[in-house]
XYZ file of C-alpha atoms in Angstrom:
750
model
C 0.069 0.026 0.006
C 1.316 3.516 -0.702
C 2.057 5.655 1.963
C -0.378 8.529 2.209
C 0.471 12.208 2.442
C -0.021 12.241 6.283
C 1.840 8.861 7.067
C 4.811 8.957 9.283
C 7.079 8.272 6.363
C 5.853 10.935 4.215
C 5.506 13.257 7.037
C 9.305 12.532 8.364
C 10.420 13.052 4.324
C 8.715 16.345 4.219
C 9.929 17.409 7.707
C 13.818 16.826 6.545
C 13.437 18.630 3.283
C 11.846 21.429 5.199
C 14.673 21.414 7.994
C 17.362 21.101 5.476
C 16.051 24.267 3.690
C 16.350 26.034 7.042
C 19.851 24.628 7.583
C 21.090 26.094 4.389
C 19.654 29.474 5.551
C 21.428 29.133 8.994
C 24.679 28.132 7.598
C 24.699 30.261 4.559
C 25.730 27.259 2.248
C 23.679 25.749 -0.395
C 23.684 22.003 -0.517
C 24.284 22.001 3.573
C 23.179 18.838 5.007
C 23.104 17.526 8.655
C 25.770 15.415 10.375
C 24.833 12.110 12.102
C 22.194 12.325 14.538
C 21.176 16.203 13.777
C 18.059 15.385 12.077
C 17.144 12.492 14.435
C 17.276 15.056 17.348
C 15.161 17.471 15.430
C 12.762 15.075 14.431
C 12.369 13.541 17.911
C 11.566 17.238 19.176
C 9.303 18.308 16.431
C 7.440 15.222 15.556
C 7.614 13.370 18.727
C 7.990 16.156 21.104
C 10.458 14.174 23.254
C 12.882 15.052 25.865
C 16.321 14.792 24.078
C 19.878 14.696 25.537
C 22.561 15.135 22.896
C 26.214 14.452 23.720
C 28.472 15.333 20.958
C 31.801 16.689 20.169
C 32.343 20.284 20.160
C 31.934 21.829 16.470
C 29.349 18.981 15.878
C 26.391 21.582 15.402
C 24.332 21.392 18.563
C 23.135 25.084 18.037
C 22.049 24.173 14.782
C 19.528 21.610 16.096
C 17.972 23.768 18.687
C 17.578 26.807 16.329
C 16.226 24.618 13.757
C 13.799 22.952 16.146
C 12.614 26.322 17.575
C 11.797 27.239 13.933
C 9.862 24.350 12.903
C 8.025 24.418 15.941
C 6.958 28.162 15.638
C 5.850 27.153 11.942
C 3.451 24.559 13.755
C 2.158 27.000 16.013
C 4.038 26.573 19.089
C 5.054 29.302 21.245
C 8.668 30.762 21.645
C 11.537 28.631 22.464
C 13.503 29.330 25.696
C 17.120 28.764 25.771
C 19.017 28.660 28.668
C 22.751 28.968 28.340
C 25.579 30.298 30.431
C 27.456 31.637 27.322
C 26.741 35.367 27.520
C 29.730 36.178 25.661
C 28.473 34.186 22.787
C 24.690 35.071 22.813
C 24.986 37.823 20.273
C 26.761 35.568 17.997
C 23.873 32.971 18.617
C 21.189 35.552 17.971
C 22.858 36.809 14.784
C 23.196 33.072 13.356
C 19.597 32.251 14.208
C 18.286 35.582 12.517
C 20.170 34.593 9.229
C 17.763 31.425 9.364
C 14.740 33.572 9.641
C 14.570 33.085 13.329
C 13.695 36.047 15.507
C 15.945 35.681 18.444
C 16.583 37.975 21.232
C 18.889 37.548 24.512
C 18.241 38.844 28.017
C 21.407 38.833 30.206
C 23.519 41.154 32.322
C 25.383 42.342 28.970
C 22.229 44.086 27.651
C 20.102 45.503 30.577
C 19.005 48.613 28.335
C 17.278 46.404 25.895
C 14.989 44.160 28.347
C 12.085 46.500 28.135
C 11.780 46.392 24.253
C 12.332 42.543 24.495
C 9.485 42.061 27.001
C 7.347 44.129 24.822
C 8.150 41.924 21.929
C 7.601 38.878 23.847
C 4.259 40.117 24.897
C 3.339 40.919 21.253
C 4.431 37.127 20.085
C 7.304 38.897 17.845
C 10.113 36.533 19.265
C 10.689 32.952 18.269
C 13.739 32.305 20.465
C 14.660 33.941 23.733
C 18.210 33.101 25.196
C 18.706 33.581 28.806
C 21.511 32.986 31.610
C 20.650 30.448 34.310
C 21.087 33.392 36.730
C 18.086 34.881 35.220
C 16.023 32.143 36.572
C 16.727 33.273 39.949
C 16.290 37.090 39.438
C 12.921 37.842 41.453
C 11.546 40.054 38.757
C 12.225 37.722 35.937
C 10.894 34.774 37.848
C 7.702 36.673 38.972
C 7.061 38.631 35.863
C 8.454 36.917 32.783
C 8.900 33.226 33.785
C 5.282 32.158 34.297
C 4.275 33.483 30.919
C 7.067 31.821 29.105
C 6.490 28.464 30.707
C 2.816 28.746 29.747
C 3.554 29.506 26.150
C 6.742 27.699 25.733
C 7.095 25.736 22.306
C 10.783 24.327 23.220
C 13.063 24.323 26.193
C 16.727 23.917 25.465
C 19.443 23.619 28.353
C 22.774 24.402 26.731
C 26.141 23.050 28.241
C 23.890 20.477 30.170
C 26.499 19.037 32.209
C 26.331 22.126 34.310
C 22.887 20.715 35.923
C 25.088 17.748 37.485
C 27.284 18.376 40.267
C 29.012 15.144 38.996
C 29.972 17.565 36.097
C 33.445 19.658 35.719
C 31.561 22.794 35.705
C 28.618 22.342 38.019
C 26.602 25.512 38.533
C 23.679 25.622 41.225
C 21.788 28.043 39.243
C 21.394 25.255 36.693
C 19.885 22.874 39.485
C 16.868 24.930 39.213
C 16.253 23.739 35.743
C 14.886 20.537 37.017
C 11.904 22.582 38.623
C 11.419 24.270 35.410
C 11.236 21.032 33.323
C 8.718 19.727 35.825
C 6.442 22.872 35.163
C 6.368 22.052 31.518
C 3.361 19.909 30.101
C 4.206 16.711 28.595
C 3.698 18.048 24.909
C 6.733 20.581 25.300
C 9.853 19.024 23.808
C 12.989 19.434 25.647
C 16.660 19.439 24.557
C 19.467 19.349 26.645
C 23.298 19.662 24.936
C 26.731 19.103 26.052
C 30.111 17.964 24.766
C 31.580 16.944 27.960
C 29.712 14.477 29.872
C 30.635 11.010 31.037
C 28.192 8.188 31.524
C 27.334 9.402 35.443
C 26.657 12.979 34.139
C 24.591 11.663 31.295
C 22.470 9.374 33.781
C 22.203 12.548 36.168
C 21.188 14.656 33.517
C 18.747 12.342 31.718
C 16.937 11.735 35.226
C 16.533 15.535 35.726
C 15.071 15.770 32.200
C 12.844 13.040 32.873
C 11.227 14.293 35.922
C 7.180 14.114 35.851
C 5.231 17.137 34.677
C 2.227 18.632 36.410
C -0.166 16.101 35.304
C 2.058 13.151 36.687
C 3.299 12.001 32.970
C 6.342 12.219 31.128
C 6.737 12.972 27.389
C 5.978 9.757 25.635
C 9.157 7.346 25.443
C 11.034 9.140 28.064
C 14.530 10.804 27.483
C 16.202 10.039 24.231
C 19.886 10.160 24.294
C 21.731 10.792 21.238
C 25.650 10.124 21.657
C 28.302 10.423 19.268
C 32.193 9.826 19.096
C 33.854 12.516 20.928
C 37.403 12.295 19.367
C 38.762 15.087 17.312
C 40.718 14.156 14.438
C 42.079 17.563 14.096
C 44.081 17.623 17.474
C 47.469 16.859 18.013
C 48.065 16.082 21.525
C 51.160 16.338 23.642
C 52.431 16.860 27.164
C 55.981 17.872 28.088
C 57.196 18.024 31.894
C 59.652 20.402 32.540
C 61.543 21.063 35.622
C 60.130 24.268 36.905
C 58.498 27.555 36.175
C 61.676 29.208 34.674
C 62.019 26.364 32.302
C 58.335 26.293 31.227
C 58.216 30.113 30.284
C 61.427 29.898 28.592
C 60.082 27.325 26.481
C 57.101 29.356 25.748
C 59.216 32.549 24.973
C 61.295 30.364 22.524
C 58.633 28.583 20.768
C 55.558 30.767 20.739
C 56.123 31.985 17.079
C 56.484 28.230 16.087
C 52.785 27.615 16.962
C 50.074 27.540 14.070
C 47.941 30.525 13.727
C 46.778 32.046 16.963
C 45.386 30.455 20.125
C 45.009 30.198 23.798
C 47.380 29.912 26.651
C 45.676 28.639 29.677
C 46.847 29.159 33.232
C 45.285 28.095 36.731
C 45.411 31.567 38.360
C 44.833 35.100 37.405
C 48.012 36.117 38.403
C 49.781 33.653 36.143
C 47.721 34.546 33.123
C 48.325 38.353 33.586
C 52.379 37.529 34.206
C 52.479 35.362 31.066
C 50.989 37.980 28.895
C 53.397 40.477 30.053
C 56.148 38.215 29.325
C 55.035 37.039 25.889
C 53.592 40.328 24.531
C 55.593 42.415 22.115
C 55.109 44.792 19.324
C 55.291 42.425 16.633
C 53.411 39.627 18.325
C 50.406 40.804 20.877
C 49.545 38.639 23.682
C 46.874 39.633 26.299
C 45.427 38.603 29.490
C 41.746 37.459 29.779
C 40.674 36.549 33.108
C 37.706 36.919 35.639
C 39.303 40.416 36.474
C 38.924 41.435 32.811
C 35.555 43.783 32.549
C 32.883 42.576 30.118
C 33.472 45.244 27.675
C 37.430 44.288 27.501
C 36.459 40.698 27.164
C 34.340 41.010 24.247
C 37.312 43.312 22.448
C 39.756 40.463 23.282
C 37.587 37.752 21.793
C 37.090 39.743 18.771
C 41.006 40.313 18.641
C 41.598 36.843 18.661
C 39.074 35.761 16.328
C 40.502 38.149 13.740
C 44.024 36.930 14.463
C 45.053 40.596 15.838
C 46.608 38.613 18.936
C 48.967 35.755 18.666
C 47.464 34.514 21.770
C 45.148 35.137 24.725
C 46.748 34.110 28.206
C 43.599 33.116 29.985
C 42.068 31.305 33.071
C 38.865 29.094 32.591
C 37.148 32.309 32.409
C 37.610 32.018 28.490
C 35.967 28.674 28.170
C 32.394 27.374 27.199
C 31.120 29.267 24.187
C 34.157 31.035 22.626
C 33.905 29.814 19.070
C 36.916 30.361 16.648
C 36.660 27.751 14.003
C 40.400 28.013 12.829
C 42.028 28.348 16.445
C 45.411 27.109 15.686
C 46.580 25.868 19.278
C 45.685 25.612 22.945
C 48.449 25.228 25.579
C 48.175 24.715 29.004
C 50.735 26.335 31.672
C 49.611 24.051 34.639
C 47.031 21.385 34.161
C 43.305 21.682 34.866
C 42.060 19.186 37.800
C 39.949 16.957 35.451
C 40.606 15.259 31.952
C 37.242 16.093 31.029
C 37.680 19.795 31.895
C 40.937 19.621 30.011
C 38.950 18.203 26.941
C 36.481 20.891 27.012
C 39.263 23.556 26.959
C 41.274 21.932 24.299
C 38.191 21.454 22.148
C 38.420 25.095 21.354
C 41.015 24.415 18.908
C 40.685 23.037 15.266
C 36.990 22.753 14.621
C 37.536 23.949 10.884
C 40.957 23.149 10.238
C 42.946 19.926 9.369
C 45.321 20.163 12.263
C 45.751 22.148 15.616
C 48.453 21.799 18.218
C 47.470 21.191 21.830
C 50.335 20.938 24.288
C 50.353 20.323 27.936
C 52.948 21.899 30.467
C 52.380 20.562 34.002
C 53.505 22.313 37.089
C 54.774 21.119 40.399
C 52.238 23.346 42.158
C 49.162 22.227 40.256
C 47.996 19.823 42.761
C 48.002 22.507 45.424
C 45.888 24.683 43.237
C 43.710 22.006 42.676
C 43.143 21.409 46.345
C 42.461 24.854 46.978
C 39.618 25.275 44.525
C 38.245 21.919 45.548
C 37.768 22.622 49.080
C 36.658 26.217 48.415
C 33.540 25.058 46.281
C 32.159 22.566 48.597
C 29.303 23.689 50.828
C 29.478 22.667 54.585
C 26.833 21.457 56.859
C 28.148 23.888 59.468
C 27.835 27.045 57.189
C 24.380 25.781 55.597
C 22.854 25.609 59.119
C 24.296 28.833 60.317
C 22.917 30.428 56.942
C 19.157 29.155 57.562
C 19.297 29.917 61.203
C 20.254 33.617 60.450
C 17.689 33.877 57.822
C 14.888 32.146 59.978
C 15.732 34.504 62.880
C 15.392 37.698 60.921
C 12.136 39.714 60.267
C 13.162 41.044 56.993
C 15.372 39.818 53.917
C 18.929 39.944 54.352
C 21.336 41.143 51.785
C 24.554 39.089 51.310
C 26.545 42.009 53.138
C 24.078 41.684 55.885
C 24.517 37.945 56.307
C 28.433 38.205 56.511
C 27.765 39.909 59.807
C 25.553 36.955 60.986
C 27.739 34.112 59.546
C 31.398 33.574 59.250
C 31.406 32.641 55.681
C 33.491 34.571 52.895
C 31.629 36.311 50.246
C 32.255 34.101 47.239
C 31.520 30.583 49.132
C 28.460 32.557 50.928
C 26.934 33.439 47.407
C 27.668 29.841 46.146
C 25.791 28.317 49.247
C 22.952 30.553 48.895
C 22.596 29.344 45.344
C 22.709 25.740 46.510
C 20.047 26.356 49.074
C 17.990 28.310 46.756
C 18.053 25.339 44.112
C 16.711 23.006 47.046
C 13.955 25.468 47.906
C 15.426 26.247 51.484
C 15.956 30.072 50.784
C 14.506 32.537 48.329
C 15.823 35.549 46.616
C 13.481 38.422 46.968
C 13.343 42.327 46.731
C 15.925 43.348 49.543
C 17.730 40.215 49.850
C 17.269 36.302 51.092
C 14.555 34.863 52.978
C 14.370 31.546 54.573
C 11.267 29.587 53.087
C 10.495 27.030 55.886
C 11.200 24.172 53.697
C 13.263 21.681 55.510
C 16.824 21.120 54.263
C 18.958 18.221 55.068
C 22.714 18.176 54.362
C 23.618 15.578 52.105
C 26.687 14.439 53.296
C 27.027 11.111 51.299
C 26.503 12.625 47.903
C 28.935 15.422 48.631
C 31.629 13.011 49.852
C 30.915 10.797 46.759
C 31.415 14.065 44.534
C 34.726 14.828 46.747
C 35.850 11.119 45.883
C 34.956 11.626 42.146
C 37.192 14.983 42.318
C 40.042 13.195 43.710
C 39.707 10.304 41.034
C 39.744 12.836 38.284
C 42.838 14.689 39.603
C 44.639 11.260 39.649
C 43.385 10.638 36.111
C 45.005 13.924 35.044
C 48.285 12.482 36.528
C 47.910 9.512 34.553
C 47.311 11.563 31.577
C 50.718 13.529 32.061
C 52.619 10.329 32.536
C 51.439 8.283 29.242
C 54.419 7.116 27.547
C 55.029 6.540 23.827
C 55.668 2.851 22.598
C 52.551 1.251 24.358
C 50.219 0.310 21.455
C 47.201 0.395 23.966
C 47.996 3.957 25.032
C 46.916 7.381 23.214
C 46.295 10.777 24.410
C 43.078 11.113 22.602
C 41.832 7.556 23.478
C 42.579 8.483 27.135
C 40.478 11.648 27.100
C 37.674 9.825 25.392
C 37.445 6.928 27.605
C 37.334 9.446 30.551
C 34.123 10.616 28.757
C 33.030 6.948 28.404
C 33.319 7.034 24.570
C 33.877 3.526 23.736
C 34.277 4.049 20.096
C 37.545 5.876 20.374
C 40.688 4.058 18.692
C 44.288 5.588 19.065
C 44.556 8.672 16.992
C 48.129 8.215 15.405
C 48.972 11.799 15.701
C 49.544 12.567 19.497
C 53.040 12.198 21.046
C 52.331 8.906 22.640
C 51.208 7.497 19.089
C 53.656 9.030 16.985
C 56.498 10.350 19.186
C 57.030 13.950 20.241
C 55.955 16.505 17.567
C 56.919 19.657 19.502
C 60.079 21.047 19.680
C 62.644 19.697 22.217
C 63.518 21.731 25.347
C 66.727 23.962 24.275
C 66.450 23.500 20.647
C 65.757 27.363 19.864
C 63.533 28.649 17.208
C 62.895 26.937 13.888
C 65.461 28.028 11.123
C 68.091 29.022 13.482
C 71.813 27.693 13.610
C 73.368 26.486 16.666
C 74.551 29.840 17.364
C 71.158 31.456 16.751
C 69.844 28.912 18.855
C 71.945 29.794 21.623
C 71.281 33.544 21.423
C 67.470 32.823 21.295
C 67.860 30.667 24.549
C 69.763 33.404 26.161
C 67.281 35.932 25.147
C 64.469 33.732 26.460
C 66.271 33.185 29.747
C 66.898 36.907 30.167
C 63.096 37.619 29.850
C 62.066 34.942 31.910
C 64.497 35.961 34.563
C 63.193 39.579 34.512
C 59.713 38.459 35.365
C 60.358 35.759 37.772
C 62.754 37.827 39.704
C 60.719 40.985 39.951
C 59.725 41.707 43.523
C 57.437 44.291 45.258
C 53.831 43.513 44.863
C 51.576 46.754 46.241
C 49.263 45.949 48.920
C 46.113 48.323 48.733
C 45.055 49.644 52.171
C 41.392 48.843 53.380
C 39.451 52.020 53.382
C 36.199 51.072 54.544
C 34.851 49.256 57.619
C 32.379 46.029 56.989
C 28.867 46.337 57.555
C 27.346 44.629 60.538
C 29.898 45.080 63.249
C 27.362 46.062 65.652
C 26.347 42.677 65.876
C 29.649 41.360 66.708
C 30.095 43.467 69.471
C 32.854 45.809 67.796
C 32.770 49.014 69.562
C 35.689 51.941 69.866
C 36.606 53.780 72.837
C 33.666 56.189 72.616
C 31.152 53.280 72.597
C 30.394 53.509 68.946
C 30.601 50.739 66.498
C 32.930 51.973 63.387
C 31.051 52.365 60.314
C 31.789 53.848 56.753
C 35.205 55.180 55.596
C 38.150 54.218 58.026
C 39.502 57.810 58.908
C 42.679 58.747 57.120
C 44.370 59.477 60.245
C 44.021 55.823 61.442
C 44.404 53.771 58.228
C 47.533 52.280 56.971
C 49.198 53.410 53.799
C 49.564 51.396 50.602
C 52.138 48.600 51.460
C 54.380 46.069 49.704
C 54.830 42.252 49.712
C 57.904 40.621 48.110
C 55.474 38.535 45.853
C 51.976 37.091 45.579
C 51.686 33.497 46.888
C 50.641 32.369 43.277
C 53.090 34.223 41.597
C 54.994 32.284 38.662
C 58.529 31.497 40.286
C 57.640 32.353 43.715
C 54.705 30.021 44.797
C 56.956 27.234 45.488
C 59.620 29.097 47.447
C 57.087 30.964 49.727
C 54.991 27.840 50.065
C 58.016 26.350 51.576
C 58.766 29.015 53.762
C 55.345 29.439 55.006
C 54.666 25.603 55.241
C 52.791 23.429 57.774
C 54.143 20.134 59.358
C 52.112 16.912 58.847
C 49.750 17.598 61.588
C 48.859 21.233 60.022
C 50.883 23.055 62.334
C 52.928 26.335 60.960
C 56.745 25.631 60.583
C 58.746 28.493 62.227
C 62.125 29.435 61.143
C 64.372 32.488 60.150
C 63.878 34.227 56.981
C 66.139 32.676 54.393
C 69.021 34.676 53.110
C 67.828 34.617 49.555
C 64.476 35.991 50.521
C 66.018 38.631 52.860
C 68.144 40.026 50.019
C 65.078 40.228 47.731
C 63.140 42.244 50.481
C 66.030 44.644 50.557
C 65.277 44.988 46.755
C 61.623 45.786 47.681
C 62.636 48.557 50.103
C 65.056 49.911 47.782
C 62.415 50.334 45.049
C 59.488 51.436 47.074
C 58.617 55.061 45.768
C 57.561 56.337 49.362
C 56.970 60.089 50.074
C 58.961 60.020 53.199
C 61.596 57.446 54.156
C 60.681 55.322 57.163
C 62.694 55.580 60.174
C 61.510 52.379 62.235
C 60.382 48.989 62.163
C 57.563 47.241 64.307
C 56.672 43.651 63.905
C 53.283 41.996 64.225
C 53.226 39.753 67.069
C 52.835 35.980 66.013
C 51.781 33.080 67.968
C 52.608 30.823 64.930
C 55.739 32.011 63.234
C 57.457 34.287 65.790
C 61.040 33.480 64.665
C 60.073 34.361 61.136
C 58.418 37.487 61.745
C 61.062 38.853 64.509
C 63.927 37.904 62.121
C 62.281 39.797 59.265
C 61.802 42.757 61.272
C 65.273 42.706 62.745
C 67.043 42.017 59.453
C 65.344 45.035 57.773
C 66.152 47.162 60.690
C 69.698 46.231 60.585
C 70.210 46.704 56.631
C 67.962 49.719 56.435
C 69.702 51.357 59.431
C 66.397 51.785 60.960
C 65.007 51.916 64.655
C 63.837 48.560 65.732
C 60.946 49.461 67.991
C 60.098 45.587 68.678
C 56.584 44.220 68.104
C 52.973 45.243 69.441
C 51.749 43.496 72.426
C 49.115 41.036 72.317
C 45.960 41.160 74.553
C 45.806 38.826 77.529
C 44.528 35.260 76.600
C 45.058 35.855 72.595
C 45.118 32.752 70.722
C 46.282 31.965 67.118
C 43.820 33.206 64.666
C 41.486 30.930 62.952
C 42.149 30.537 59.101
C 39.589 32.186 56.635
C 36.540 34.064 57.711
C 34.812 37.045 56.148
C 35.703 40.368 56.792
C 33.185 41.128 59.628
C 34.219 38.274 61.616
C 37.985 38.466 60.846
C 37.856 42.241 61.897
C 36.029 41.125 65.150
C 38.507 38.729 66.186
C 41.160 41.047 65.530
C 39.521 44.656 66.903
C 40.937 44.154 70.622
C 43.957 42.016 69.795
C 46.671 44.563 69.647
C 48.056 46.335 72.504
C 50.618 49.320 72.248
C 52.880 48.609 75.375
C 54.395 51.326 77.487
C 57.729 50.620 76.131
C 56.550 50.862 72.527
C 54.635 53.825 73.260
C 57.608 55.672 74.490
C 59.675 54.382 71.594
C 56.998 55.820 68.972
C 57.166 59.169 70.914
C 60.835 59.404 69.982
C 60.112 58.857 66.378
C 58.313 62.197 66.594
C 55.693 61.032 63.696
C 58.122 59.580 61.331
C 56.782 56.782 58.990
C 57.470 53.405 59.931
C 57.252 49.840 58.518
C 54.809 47.257 59.999
C 56.073 43.876 59.222
C 54.551 40.324 59.154
C 54.986 36.957 57.183
C 51.958 37.330 55.013
C 48.795 39.360 54.262
C 45.734 37.917 53.150
C 42.616 39.767 54.423
C 44.331 42.823 54.965
C 42.690 43.259 58.211
C 45.485 42.519 60.706
C 47.549 45.286 59.055
C 44.355 47.578 59.286
C 43.880 46.881 63.061
C 47.544 47.171 63.847
C 48.026 50.325 61.983
C 45.052 52.044 63.677
C 46.188 51.034 67.068
C 49.780 52.589 66.081
C 48.316 55.607 64.591
C 46.220 56.254 67.684
C 49.365 56.008 69.750
C 50.899 58.807 67.956
C 52.893 57.062 65.178
C 53.490 58.575 61.638
C 52.273 56.863 58.538
C 52.007 53.058 58.938
C 53.512 51.038 55.644
C 52.607 47.387 55.741
C 55.220 45.023 54.409
C 55.189 41.251 54.113
C 56.793 38.154 52.273
C 53.479 37.053 50.638
C 50.499 38.466 49.532
C 47.892 35.672 49.610
C 45.920 36.012 46.356
């Protein structure tokens, strides 16, 4: 029997033709056709209205699937599509691409607040086919109350881009994404849902699929459950390699010597902001621009840097993970990592920026000795604790009004960034809510899921170990291959050895000390000497400015902080009581210095600080800091911060400075009776409360200060982190009649 016009076979054929015509408009290429799996996803969404999870490698064309599905849904009378994406930097490009296919697309994010009112008007008039929003928008009170209900009611397609962010097993878990489970549950079973990602192993896939499959308000799921379309994740264009070098000096010299040999333009990833900034300064030169791109880079400059890299106006961006998901330069020639990410999956995501539309791209890992310490720092900072969660919930429950984040800081001893993360976790679980004026407790019971967090922590440790195994892969083993290793970490069982990486084919990158291409032995030697000189100038640079605190934190009245007049300090710190700009030898995260400073400020196996005198090498460098300090008036004396953990280190540092600089050694501030070692961490309000009455100007010190007749003095400590120790100590000295107080320390914790 011949199939009728409305038969499934005929309908599928016409849908494919319609979708392919739209694909040609989207890509701008006549004759464009679908990659394997693309039309299958579109058909499942448009014809079957299913919930679909697509796991495909970067560059496969996931955005084409959701834009075309949105267009086809609209042609069939469905409401606008809602695309939730963390890729604010990419939204403008996505909107432009959608419009080429005749899709009326708009975006609402922090990057375009002046356009929101017009977009809301267009939504109300049904003049928008696709609305892109960031996950953070979903927790915005106004958007959640005014826009989201209408979008849910009319939604013709929900798309969750970078869906691995939903899962706390994922390498880039974001609490705001967890709220999407509730959004999916609010949709009727007739609304198709698409989730896309390039970086999900089987555990993440199962977690995301479970959340996509939550039952709707009628208690039913889309017919057929969640359809998972998973393709091979290997990238034939990438030539992977890993080169272990002795130290920062050697790694940086290698980059200086060989950056010009890398194809096209690319990205050099670092693990810290200061490393990215230092690296950009080292590599940048008039005929080869290199710029830094980090979390400290403002949004306008980020957009300009992305444009410059896309247009090959820079050789490279030295970047942290802030330049990650969503950056799209199809011909990116290389990705180098100065320090390894903590997870092979995160590494795969970052190297996937390269070689999307080229036959080859070079990917080189230069691991560092400090990598594991940095991994541990970020891992511990990202996990909520039961103690902190209970404190936040208790504070909100006892308040008769919403509390802002700064107000909460005066009630719970949690630093700003972890506090904001914790509030998001609690909000996703329904225990707190963000309303006008701040946060409130909802009264919904909340239980700390200790076993789950422990499993996540264990998974993170396993990922770290896997990254170390990746670094140690050796050539000669036919069962080993770098691309194969990464694919297996993503549970891709279709992968085979790539034949291109340094394990399969031997090192393809220049050997250390080989000099630049096209140079003879004399030229290579000169290039190495030049590189060594440039690196030495960077690594041996000392003297980091320390900006003084200028304002008291909020909420000190709740912590019992009062001055001699019985008042709680508020607002600006009086100029006559604050510290001046100070100096530290280096940041604890600075390239070249991190290892040495960590050794001096180390703890023993039981976590107790190790106390010793200042090494001569550091002492000589401190003298250089003093010599280069551009103070208005030379200090005449030195005062030490009293230390209960490293008294010999601090006292030897202060005494050595006094001796070399021929300054008066005034000894140290006194400690209040019963003073104990300070707790690590803490937010500004609690830190200041702990320090407020800690220091005492003894009679002996008072007499010595008077002898200085208001001359400036150096205030010395081993390290500076929150800057409140120096702030409180400087206030005590200034009130006792000292002149300007200039803080000085070995390390700035940053």
